[in-house]
Coordinates of C-alpha atoms in Angstrom, one line a residue:
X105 CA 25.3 3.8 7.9
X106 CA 23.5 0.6 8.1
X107 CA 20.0 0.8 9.8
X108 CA 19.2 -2.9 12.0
X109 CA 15.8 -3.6 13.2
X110 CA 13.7 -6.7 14.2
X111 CA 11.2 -7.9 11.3
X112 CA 7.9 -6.2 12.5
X113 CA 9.2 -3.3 13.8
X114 CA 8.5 -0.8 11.2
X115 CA 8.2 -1.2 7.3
X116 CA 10.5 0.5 5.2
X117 CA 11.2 3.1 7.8
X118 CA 14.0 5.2 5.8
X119 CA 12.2 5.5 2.8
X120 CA 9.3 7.8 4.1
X121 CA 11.2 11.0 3.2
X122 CA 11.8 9.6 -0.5
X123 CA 10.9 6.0 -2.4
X124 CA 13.7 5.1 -4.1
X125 CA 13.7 3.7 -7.6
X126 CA 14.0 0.1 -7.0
X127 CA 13.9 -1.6 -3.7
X128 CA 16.0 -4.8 -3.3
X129 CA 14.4 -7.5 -1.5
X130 CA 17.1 -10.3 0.1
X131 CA 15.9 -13.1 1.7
X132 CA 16.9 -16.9 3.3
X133 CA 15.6 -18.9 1.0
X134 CA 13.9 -21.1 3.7
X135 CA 13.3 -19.2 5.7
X136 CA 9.4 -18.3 6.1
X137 CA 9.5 -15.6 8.1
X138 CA 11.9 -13.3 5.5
X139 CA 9.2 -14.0 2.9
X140 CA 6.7 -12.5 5.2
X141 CA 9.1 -9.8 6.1
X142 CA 9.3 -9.2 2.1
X143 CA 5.4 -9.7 1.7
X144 CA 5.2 -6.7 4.7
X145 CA 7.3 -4.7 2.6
X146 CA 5.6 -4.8 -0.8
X147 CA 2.3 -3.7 0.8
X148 CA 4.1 -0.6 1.8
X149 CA 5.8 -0.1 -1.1
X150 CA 3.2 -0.5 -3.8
X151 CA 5.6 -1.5 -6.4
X152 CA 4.8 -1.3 -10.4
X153 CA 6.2 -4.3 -10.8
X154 CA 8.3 -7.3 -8.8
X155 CA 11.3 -8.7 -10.8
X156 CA 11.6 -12.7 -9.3
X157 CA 15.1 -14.3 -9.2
X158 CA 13.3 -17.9 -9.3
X159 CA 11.4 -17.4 -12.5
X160 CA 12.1 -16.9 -16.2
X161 CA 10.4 -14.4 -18.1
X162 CA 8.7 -16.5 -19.9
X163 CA 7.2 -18.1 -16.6
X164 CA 6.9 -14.6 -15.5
X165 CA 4.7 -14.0 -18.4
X166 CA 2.6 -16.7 -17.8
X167 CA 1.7 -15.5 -14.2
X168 CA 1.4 -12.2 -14.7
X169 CA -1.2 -12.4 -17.4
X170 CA -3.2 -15.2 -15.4
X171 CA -2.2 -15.2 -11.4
X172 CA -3.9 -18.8 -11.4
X173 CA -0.7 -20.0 -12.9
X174 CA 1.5 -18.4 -10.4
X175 CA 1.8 -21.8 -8.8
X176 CA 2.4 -24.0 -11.7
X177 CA 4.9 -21.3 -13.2
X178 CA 6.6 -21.7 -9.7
X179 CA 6.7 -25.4 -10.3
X180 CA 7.8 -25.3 -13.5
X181 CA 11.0 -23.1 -12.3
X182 CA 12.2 -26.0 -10.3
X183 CA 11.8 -23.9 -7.0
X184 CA 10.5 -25.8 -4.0
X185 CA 8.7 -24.7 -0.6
X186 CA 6.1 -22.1 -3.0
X187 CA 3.8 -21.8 0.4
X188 CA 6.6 -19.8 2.5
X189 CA 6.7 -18.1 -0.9
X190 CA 2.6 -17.6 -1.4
X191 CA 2.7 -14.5 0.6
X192 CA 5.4 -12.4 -1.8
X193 CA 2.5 -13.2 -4.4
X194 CA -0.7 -12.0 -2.3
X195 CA 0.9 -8.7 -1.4
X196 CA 1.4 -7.8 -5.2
X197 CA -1.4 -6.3 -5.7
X198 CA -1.5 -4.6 -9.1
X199 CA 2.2 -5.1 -9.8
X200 CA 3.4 -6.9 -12.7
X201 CA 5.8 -10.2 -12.4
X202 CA 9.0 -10.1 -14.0
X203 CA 10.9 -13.0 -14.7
X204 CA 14.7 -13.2 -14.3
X205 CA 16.0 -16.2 -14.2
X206 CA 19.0 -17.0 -16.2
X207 CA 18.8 -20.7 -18.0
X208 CA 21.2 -23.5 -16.2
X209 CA 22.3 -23.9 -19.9
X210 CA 23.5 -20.4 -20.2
X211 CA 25.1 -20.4 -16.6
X212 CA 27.1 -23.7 -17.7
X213 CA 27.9 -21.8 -20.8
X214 CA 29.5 -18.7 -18.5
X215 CA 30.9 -20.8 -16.3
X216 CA 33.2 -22.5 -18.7
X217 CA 33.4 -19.5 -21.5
X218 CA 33.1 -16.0 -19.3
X219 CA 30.1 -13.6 -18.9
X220 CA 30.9 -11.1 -21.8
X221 CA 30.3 -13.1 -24.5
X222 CA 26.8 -14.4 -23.3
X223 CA 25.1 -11.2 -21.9
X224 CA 24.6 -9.6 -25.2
X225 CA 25.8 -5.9 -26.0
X226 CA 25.1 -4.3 -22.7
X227 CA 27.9 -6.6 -21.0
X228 CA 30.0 -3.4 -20.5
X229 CA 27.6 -1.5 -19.4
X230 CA 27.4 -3.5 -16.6
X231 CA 31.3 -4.5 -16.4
X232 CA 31.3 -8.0 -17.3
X233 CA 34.1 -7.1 -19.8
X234 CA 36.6 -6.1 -16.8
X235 CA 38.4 -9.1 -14.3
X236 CA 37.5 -8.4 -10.9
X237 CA 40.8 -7.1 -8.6
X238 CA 42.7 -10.2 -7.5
X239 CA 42.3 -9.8 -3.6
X240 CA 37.6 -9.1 -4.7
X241 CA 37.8 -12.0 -6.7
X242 CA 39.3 -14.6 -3.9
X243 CA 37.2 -13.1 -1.4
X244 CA 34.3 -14.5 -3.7
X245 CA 35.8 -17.5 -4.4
X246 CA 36.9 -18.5 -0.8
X247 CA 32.6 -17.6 -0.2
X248 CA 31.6 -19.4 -3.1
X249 CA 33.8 -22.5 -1.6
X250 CA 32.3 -22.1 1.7
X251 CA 28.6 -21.9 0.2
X252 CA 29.7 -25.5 -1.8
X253 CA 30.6 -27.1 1.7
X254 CA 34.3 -26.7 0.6
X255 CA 33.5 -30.0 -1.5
X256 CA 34.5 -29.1 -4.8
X257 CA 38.1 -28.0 -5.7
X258 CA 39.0 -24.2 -4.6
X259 CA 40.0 -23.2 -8.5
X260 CA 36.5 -24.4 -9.6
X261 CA 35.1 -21.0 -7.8
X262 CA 36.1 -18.9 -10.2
X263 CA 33.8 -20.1 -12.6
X264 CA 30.9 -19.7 -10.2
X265 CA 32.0 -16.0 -9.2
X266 CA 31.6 -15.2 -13.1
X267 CA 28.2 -17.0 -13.1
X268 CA 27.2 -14.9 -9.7
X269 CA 28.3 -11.5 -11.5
X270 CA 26.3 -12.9 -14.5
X271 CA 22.9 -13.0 -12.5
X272 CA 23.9 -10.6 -10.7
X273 CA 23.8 -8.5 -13.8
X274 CA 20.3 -9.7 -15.4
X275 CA 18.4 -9.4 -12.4
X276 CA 19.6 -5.3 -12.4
X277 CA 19.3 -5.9 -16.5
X278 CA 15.6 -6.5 -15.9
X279 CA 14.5 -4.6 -12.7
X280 CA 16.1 -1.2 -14.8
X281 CA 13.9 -2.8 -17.4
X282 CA 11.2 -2.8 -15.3
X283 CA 11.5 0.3 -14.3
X284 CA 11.6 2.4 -17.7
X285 CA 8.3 0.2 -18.9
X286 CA 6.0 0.8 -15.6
X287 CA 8.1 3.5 -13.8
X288 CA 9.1 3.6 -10.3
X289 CA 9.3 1.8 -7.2
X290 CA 9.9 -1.2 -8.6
X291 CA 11.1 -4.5 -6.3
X292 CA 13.5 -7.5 -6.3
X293 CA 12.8 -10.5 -4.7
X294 CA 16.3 -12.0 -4.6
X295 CA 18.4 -14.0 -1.7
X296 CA 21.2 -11.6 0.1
X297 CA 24.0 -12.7 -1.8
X298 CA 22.6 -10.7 -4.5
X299 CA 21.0 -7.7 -2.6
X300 CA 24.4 -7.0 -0.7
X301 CA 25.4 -3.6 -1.6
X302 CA 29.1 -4.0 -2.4
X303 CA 28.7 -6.0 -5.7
X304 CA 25.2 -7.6 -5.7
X305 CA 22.5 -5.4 -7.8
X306 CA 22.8 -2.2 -6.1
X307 CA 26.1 -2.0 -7.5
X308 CA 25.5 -3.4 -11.2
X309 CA 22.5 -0.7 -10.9
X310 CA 25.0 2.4 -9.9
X311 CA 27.4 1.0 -12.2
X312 CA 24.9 0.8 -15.6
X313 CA 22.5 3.8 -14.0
X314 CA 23.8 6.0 -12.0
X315 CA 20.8 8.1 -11.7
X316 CA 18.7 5.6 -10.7
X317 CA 18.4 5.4 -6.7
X318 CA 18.4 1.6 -5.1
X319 CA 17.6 0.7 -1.4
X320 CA 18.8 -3.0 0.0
X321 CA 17.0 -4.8 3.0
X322 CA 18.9 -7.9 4.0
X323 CA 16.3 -10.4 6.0
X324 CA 19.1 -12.3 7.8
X325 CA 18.9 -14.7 10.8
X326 CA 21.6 -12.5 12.6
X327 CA 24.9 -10.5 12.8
X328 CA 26.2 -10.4 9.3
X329 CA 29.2 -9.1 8.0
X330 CA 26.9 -8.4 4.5
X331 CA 26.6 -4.9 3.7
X332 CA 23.4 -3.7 2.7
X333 CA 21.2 -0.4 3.6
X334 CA 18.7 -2.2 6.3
X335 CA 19.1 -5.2 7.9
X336 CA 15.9 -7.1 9.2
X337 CA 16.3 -9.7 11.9
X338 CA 14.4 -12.9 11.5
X339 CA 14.3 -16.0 13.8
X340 CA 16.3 -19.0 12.5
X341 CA 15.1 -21.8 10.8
X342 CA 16.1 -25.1 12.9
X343 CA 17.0 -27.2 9.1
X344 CA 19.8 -30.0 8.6
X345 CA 23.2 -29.1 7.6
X346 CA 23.2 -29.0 4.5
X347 CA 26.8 -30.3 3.8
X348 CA 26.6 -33.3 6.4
X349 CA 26.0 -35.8 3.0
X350 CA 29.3 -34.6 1.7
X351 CA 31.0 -35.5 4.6
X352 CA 32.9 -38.6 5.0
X353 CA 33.7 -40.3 8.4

Protein backbone atom coordinates (compact mmCIF):
# COMPACT_ATOMS: atom_id res chain seq x y z
CA UNK A 1 0.00 0.00 0.00
CA UNK A 2 1.14 3.41 -0.99
CA UNK A 3 1.46 5.95 1.93
CA UNK A 4 0.41 9.99 0.51
CA UNK A 5 1.18 12.87 2.62
CA UNK A 6 1.75 16.65 2.11
CA UNK A 7 5.61 17.72 1.84
CA UNK A 8 6.21 18.89 5.53
CA UNK A 9 4.11 16.68 7.20
CA UNK A 10 6.41 14.15 8.57
CA UNK A 11 9.98 12.94 7.28
CA UNK A 12 10.39 9.48 6.29
CA UNK A 13 7.54 8.44 8.46
CA UNK A 14 7.57 4.53 7.56
CA UNK A 15 11.05 3.99 7.93
CA UNK A 16 11.22 4.61 11.79
CA UNK A 17 10.69 0.88 12.63
CA UNK A 18 13.68 -0.01 10.08
CA UNK A 19 16.09 2.14 7.49
CA UNK A 20 16.11 0.51 4.55
CA UNK A 21 19.19 0.02 2.42
CA UNK A 22 18.96 2.64 -0.08
CA UNK A 23 16.29 5.35 -0.17
CA UNK A 24 15.14 6.59 -3.65
CA UNK A 25 14.69 10.14 -3.94
CA UNK A 26 12.20 11.25 -7.12
CA UNK A 27 11.78 14.61 -7.86
CA UNK A 28 10.21 17.46 -10.63
CA UNK A 29 13.03 18.60 -11.89
CA UNK A 30 11.84 22.29 -11.53
CA UNK A 31 10.32 22.03 -9.18
CA UNK A 32 11.98 23.85 -5.96
CA UNK A 33 9.97 22.76 -3.43
CA UNK A 34 10.71 18.67 -4.21
CA UNK A 35 14.30 19.56 -3.83
CA UNK A 36 13.56 20.92 -0.40
CA UNK A 37 11.30 17.95 0.22
CA UNK A 38 14.54 15.79 -0.70
CA UNK A 39 16.98 18.14 1.31
CA UNK A 40 14.24 17.45 4.48
CA UNK A 41 14.70 13.92 3.90
CA UNK A 42 18.45 13.48 3.81
CA UNK A 43 18.75 15.28 7.14
CA UNK A 44 16.75 12.48 8.54
CA UNK A 45 18.25 9.97 6.84
CA UNK A 46 21.91 10.56 7.35
CA UNK A 47 22.91 8.75 4.34
CA UNK A 48 26.72 7.44 3.69
CA UNK A 49 26.65 8.55 0.61
CA UNK A 50 24.07 10.36 -2.26
CA UNK A 51 24.32 8.81 -5.78
CA UNK A 52 23.28 12.03 -8.25
CA UNK A 53 21.56 11.28 -11.58
CA UNK A 54 22.86 14.74 -13.03
CA UNK A 55 26.50 14.18 -12.50
CA UNK A 56 29.25 11.75 -13.74
CA UNK A 57 31.52 10.23 -11.51
CA UNK A 58 34.15 11.92 -12.46
CA UNK A 59 32.23 15.28 -11.61
CA UNK A 60 31.16 13.44 -8.57
CA UNK A 61 34.70 13.04 -7.70
CA UNK A 62 35.52 16.32 -8.04
CA UNK A 63 32.91 17.50 -5.50
CA UNK A 64 33.13 15.15 -3.17
CA UNK A 65 36.86 15.60 -2.46
CA UNK A 66 36.44 19.57 -2.54
CA UNK A 67 32.53 20.70 -1.88
CA UNK A 68 33.76 24.22 -3.37
CA UNK A 69 33.44 22.66 -6.67
CA UNK A 70 30.07 21.38 -6.18
CA UNK A 71 28.88 24.25 -8.29
CA UNK A 72 31.18 24.26 -11.11
CA UNK A 73 30.90 20.28 -11.25
CA UNK A 74 27.04 21.05 -11.51
CA UNK A 75 27.90 23.41 -14.40
CA UNK A 76 29.95 21.31 -16.04
CA UNK A 77 27.10 18.48 -16.13
CA UNK A 78 25.08 20.74 -18.31
CA UNK A 79 22.31 20.84 -15.58
CA UNK A 80 20.62 24.19 -15.12
CA UNK A 81 18.56 25.83 -12.11
CA UNK A 82 21.71 24.54 -9.36
CA UNK A 83 20.02 27.06 -6.57
CA UNK A 84 16.64 24.97 -6.35
CA UNK A 85 19.26 22.24 -6.23
CA UNK A 86 21.77 24.04 -3.46
CA UNK A 87 19.72 22.61 -0.73
CA UNK A 88 20.13 18.55 -1.71
CA UNK A 89 23.92 19.69 -1.29
CA UNK A 90 23.74 21.50 2.27
CA UNK A 91 21.85 18.71 3.84
CA UNK A 92 24.71 16.07 2.93
CA UNK A 93 26.50 16.42 5.67
CA UNK A 94 29.29 13.87 5.80
CA UNK A 95 27.89 11.82 2.84
CA UNK A 96 29.94 11.11 -0.06
CA UNK A 97 28.72 12.31 -3.78
CA UNK A 98 28.43 9.69 -6.31
CA UNK A 99 28.27 10.35 -9.78
CA UNK A 100 25.96 8.51 -12.22
CA UNK A 101 25.42 9.94 -15.11
CA UNK A 102 25.63 7.98 -18.17
CA UNK A 103 27.66 9.92 -21.31
CA UNK A 104 25.14 11.30 -24.18
CA UNK A 105 27.71 9.37 -26.37
CA UNK A 106 27.01 6.10 -24.79
CA UNK A 107 23.16 6.76 -24.59
CA UNK A 108 23.36 7.49 -28.54
CA UNK A 109 25.28 4.36 -28.68
CA UNK A 110 22.29 2.27 -26.81
CA UNK A 111 19.85 3.85 -28.52
CA UNK A 112 20.86 2.78 -31.97
CA UNK A 113 22.86 -0.63 -30.84
CA UNK A 114 20.79 -2.02 -27.50
CA UNK A 115 21.82 -1.85 -23.79
CA UNK A 116 23.63 -5.31 -23.43
CA UNK A 117 26.40 -4.73 -25.33
CA UNK A 118 27.34 -1.29 -23.55
CA UNK A 119 26.75 -1.96 -19.87
CA UNK A 120 29.65 -4.23 -19.42
CA UNK A 121 29.33 -7.88 -17.87
CA UNK A 122 26.75 -7.19 -15.27
CA UNK A 123 24.05 -6.47 -18.09
CA UNK A 124 22.28 -9.66 -17.07
CA UNK A 125 22.45 -9.19 -13.77
CA UNK A 126 20.37 -6.50 -14.17
CA UNK A 127 18.19 -7.85 -17.36
CA UNK A 128 19.31 -5.80 -20.02
CA UNK A 129 19.85 -9.05 -22.00
CA UNK A 130 15.95 -9.87 -21.99
CA UNK A 131 13.12 -7.69 -24.43
CA UNK A 132 10.69 -6.27 -22.25
CA UNK A 133 6.90 -8.12 -22.78
CA UNK A 134 5.26 -6.47 -25.78
CA UNK A 135 2.13 -4.84 -23.99
CA UNK A 136 5.39 -3.20 -20.89
CA UNK A 137 7.26 -2.11 -23.68
CA UNK A 138 4.38 0.04 -25.52
CA UNK A 139 3.22 1.27 -22.31
CA UNK A 140 6.87 2.91 -22.24
CA UNK A 141 6.91 3.88 -25.44
CA UNK A 142 3.42 5.53 -25.78
CA UNK A 143 5.05 7.53 -22.26
CA UNK A 144 8.15 8.15 -23.74
CA UNK A 145 6.03 9.78 -26.86
CA UNK A 146 4.06 11.75 -24.59
CA UNK A 147 7.17 13.08 -22.56
CA UNK A 148 8.69 14.09 -26.46
CA UNK A 149 5.38 16.22 -26.99
CA UNK A 150 4.33 13.37 -29.47
CA UNK A 151 6.85 15.22 -31.92
CA UNK A 152 8.99 12.64 -32.88
CA UNK A 153 7.79 9.41 -34.83
CA UNK A 154 6.03 6.78 -32.31
CA UNK A 155 8.66 3.79 -33.51
CA UNK A 156 11.55 6.12 -32.47
CA UNK A 157 10.46 5.28 -28.65
CA UNK A 158 11.80 2.21 -28.57
CA UNK A 159 15.09 3.32 -28.64
CA UNK A 160 14.58 5.73 -25.79
CA UNK A 161 12.85 2.93 -23.57
CA UNK A 162 16.28 0.87 -23.97
CA UNK A 163 18.19 4.13 -23.12
CA UNK A 164 15.63 4.59 -19.88
CA UNK A 165 16.27 0.82 -18.78
CA UNK A 166 20.01 1.72 -19.47
CA UNK A 167 20.16 4.52 -16.73
CA UNK A 168 17.84 3.05 -15.11
CA UNK A 169 20.30 0.25 -14.54
CA UNK A 170 23.66 2.45 -13.68
CA UNK A 171 22.10 4.56 -11.28
CA UNK A 172 21.06 0.98 -9.23
CA UNK A 173 24.69 -0.11 -10.72
CA UNK A 174 26.20 2.60 -8.55
CA UNK A 175 23.87 3.21 -5.53
CA UNK A 176 24.48 -0.94 -4.82
CA UNK A 177 28.06 0.34 -5.41
CA UNK A 178 27.68 2.77 -3.01
CA UNK A 179 26.37 0.80 -0.69
CA UNK A 180 28.99 -2.19 -0.31
CA UNK A 181 31.95 0.70 -0.16
CA UNK A 182 30.33 3.02 2.72
CA UNK A 183 27.50 0.69 3.91
CA UNK A 184 23.97 1.49 4.45
CA UNK A 185 21.34 4.04 4.05
CA UNK A 186 22.56 5.20 1.13
CA UNK A 187 20.27 7.85 -1.26
CA UNK A 188 19.28 8.59 -4.84
CA UNK A 189 18.58 11.78 -6.11
CA UNK A 190 16.77 10.96 -9.29
CA UNK A 191 13.40 12.42 -11.07
CA UNK A 192 10.19 9.86 -10.60
CA UNK A 193 10.42 8.27 -13.80
CA UNK A 194 13.30 6.48 -12.37
CA UNK A 195 12.27 6.06 -8.63
CA UNK A 196 8.76 4.43 -9.69
CA UNK A 197 8.73 1.14 -8.22
CA UNK A 198 7.49 -1.02 -11.17
CA UNK A 199 10.66 -0.79 -13.35
CA UNK A 200 12.62 2.38 -12.23
CA UNK A 201 15.68 1.38 -9.64
CA UNK A 202 13.74 -0.38 -7.04
CA UNK A 203 13.22 -2.89 -9.44
CA UNK A 204 16.75 -3.13 -11.20
CA UNK A 205 17.86 -3.26 -7.34
CA UNK A 206 15.38 -6.40 -6.40
CA UNK A 207 16.20 -7.72 -9.65
CA UNK A 208 20.41 -7.66 -9.26
CA UNK A 209 20.06 -7.72 -5.12
CA UNK A 210 17.45 -9.20 -3.79
CA UNK A 211 18.57 -8.83 -0.26
CA UNK A 212 19.07 -5.48 -0.47
CA UNK A 213 15.90 -3.42 0.90
CA UNK A 214 14.83 -0.10 -1.25
CA UNK A 215 12.22 2.60 -0.19
CA UNK A 216 10.74 5.15 -3.13
CA UNK A 217 9.38 8.69 -2.25
CA UNK A 218 7.81 10.24 -5.32
CA UNK A 219 7.70 14.29 -4.75
CA UNK A 220 4.81 14.85 -7.35
CA UNK A 221 2.69 17.90 -7.91
CA UNK A 222 -0.46 15.61 -7.52
CA UNK A 223 -2.56 12.40 -8.22
CA UNK A 224 -0.31 10.12 -10.12
CA UNK A 225 -0.87 6.92 -11.46
CA UNK A 226 3.23 6.28 -10.68
CA UNK A 227 3.74 3.62 -8.27
CA UNK A 228 6.11 4.23 -5.66
CA UNK A 229 6.15 3.47 -1.70
CA UNK A 230 5.41 7.28 -0.45
CA UNK A 231 4.10 9.83 -2.33
CA UNK A 232 4.85 13.62 -1.21
CA UNK A 233 2.62 16.31 -2.42
CA UNK A 234 4.20 19.50 -3.63
CA UNK A 235 2.65 22.70 -4.95
CA UNK A 236 2.95 23.10 -8.78
CA UNK A 237 5.31 25.08 -10.50
CA UNK A 238 3.30 27.72 -12.80
CA UNK A 239 6.21 27.08 -16.02
CA UNK A 240 5.43 27.36 -19.97
CA UNK A 241 4.42 24.32 -21.77
CA UNK A 242 7.01 22.86 -22.72
CA UNK A 243 5.83 21.47 -26.14
CA UNK A 244 4.10 24.82 -27.31
CA UNK A 245 7.43 25.48 -29.78
CA UNK A 246 6.77 22.19 -31.42
CA UNK A 247 3.51 23.14 -32.23
CA UNK A 248 2.36 24.40 -35.49
CA UNK A 249 -0.74 26.60 -36.11
Amino acid sequence: MRLVVLLFALVLPSMSRATPDIVILGEVHDNAQAHLGQAEALKDLRPSAVVFEMLTEAQAARADADRSQISSAWEESGWRDFPIYAPIFEALGKARIIGAAVPRATLRAVYTNGAEAHFGPEATRYGLHEALPEPEKKHRMKLQFEAHCEAMPFEMMEGMVTAQRFRDAAFARAALSALETYGPPVAVIAGNGHARIDWGIPAMIARAAPGVTTHAIGFVEGDTDVPFDEIRIVPTVDRDDPCQSLRTE
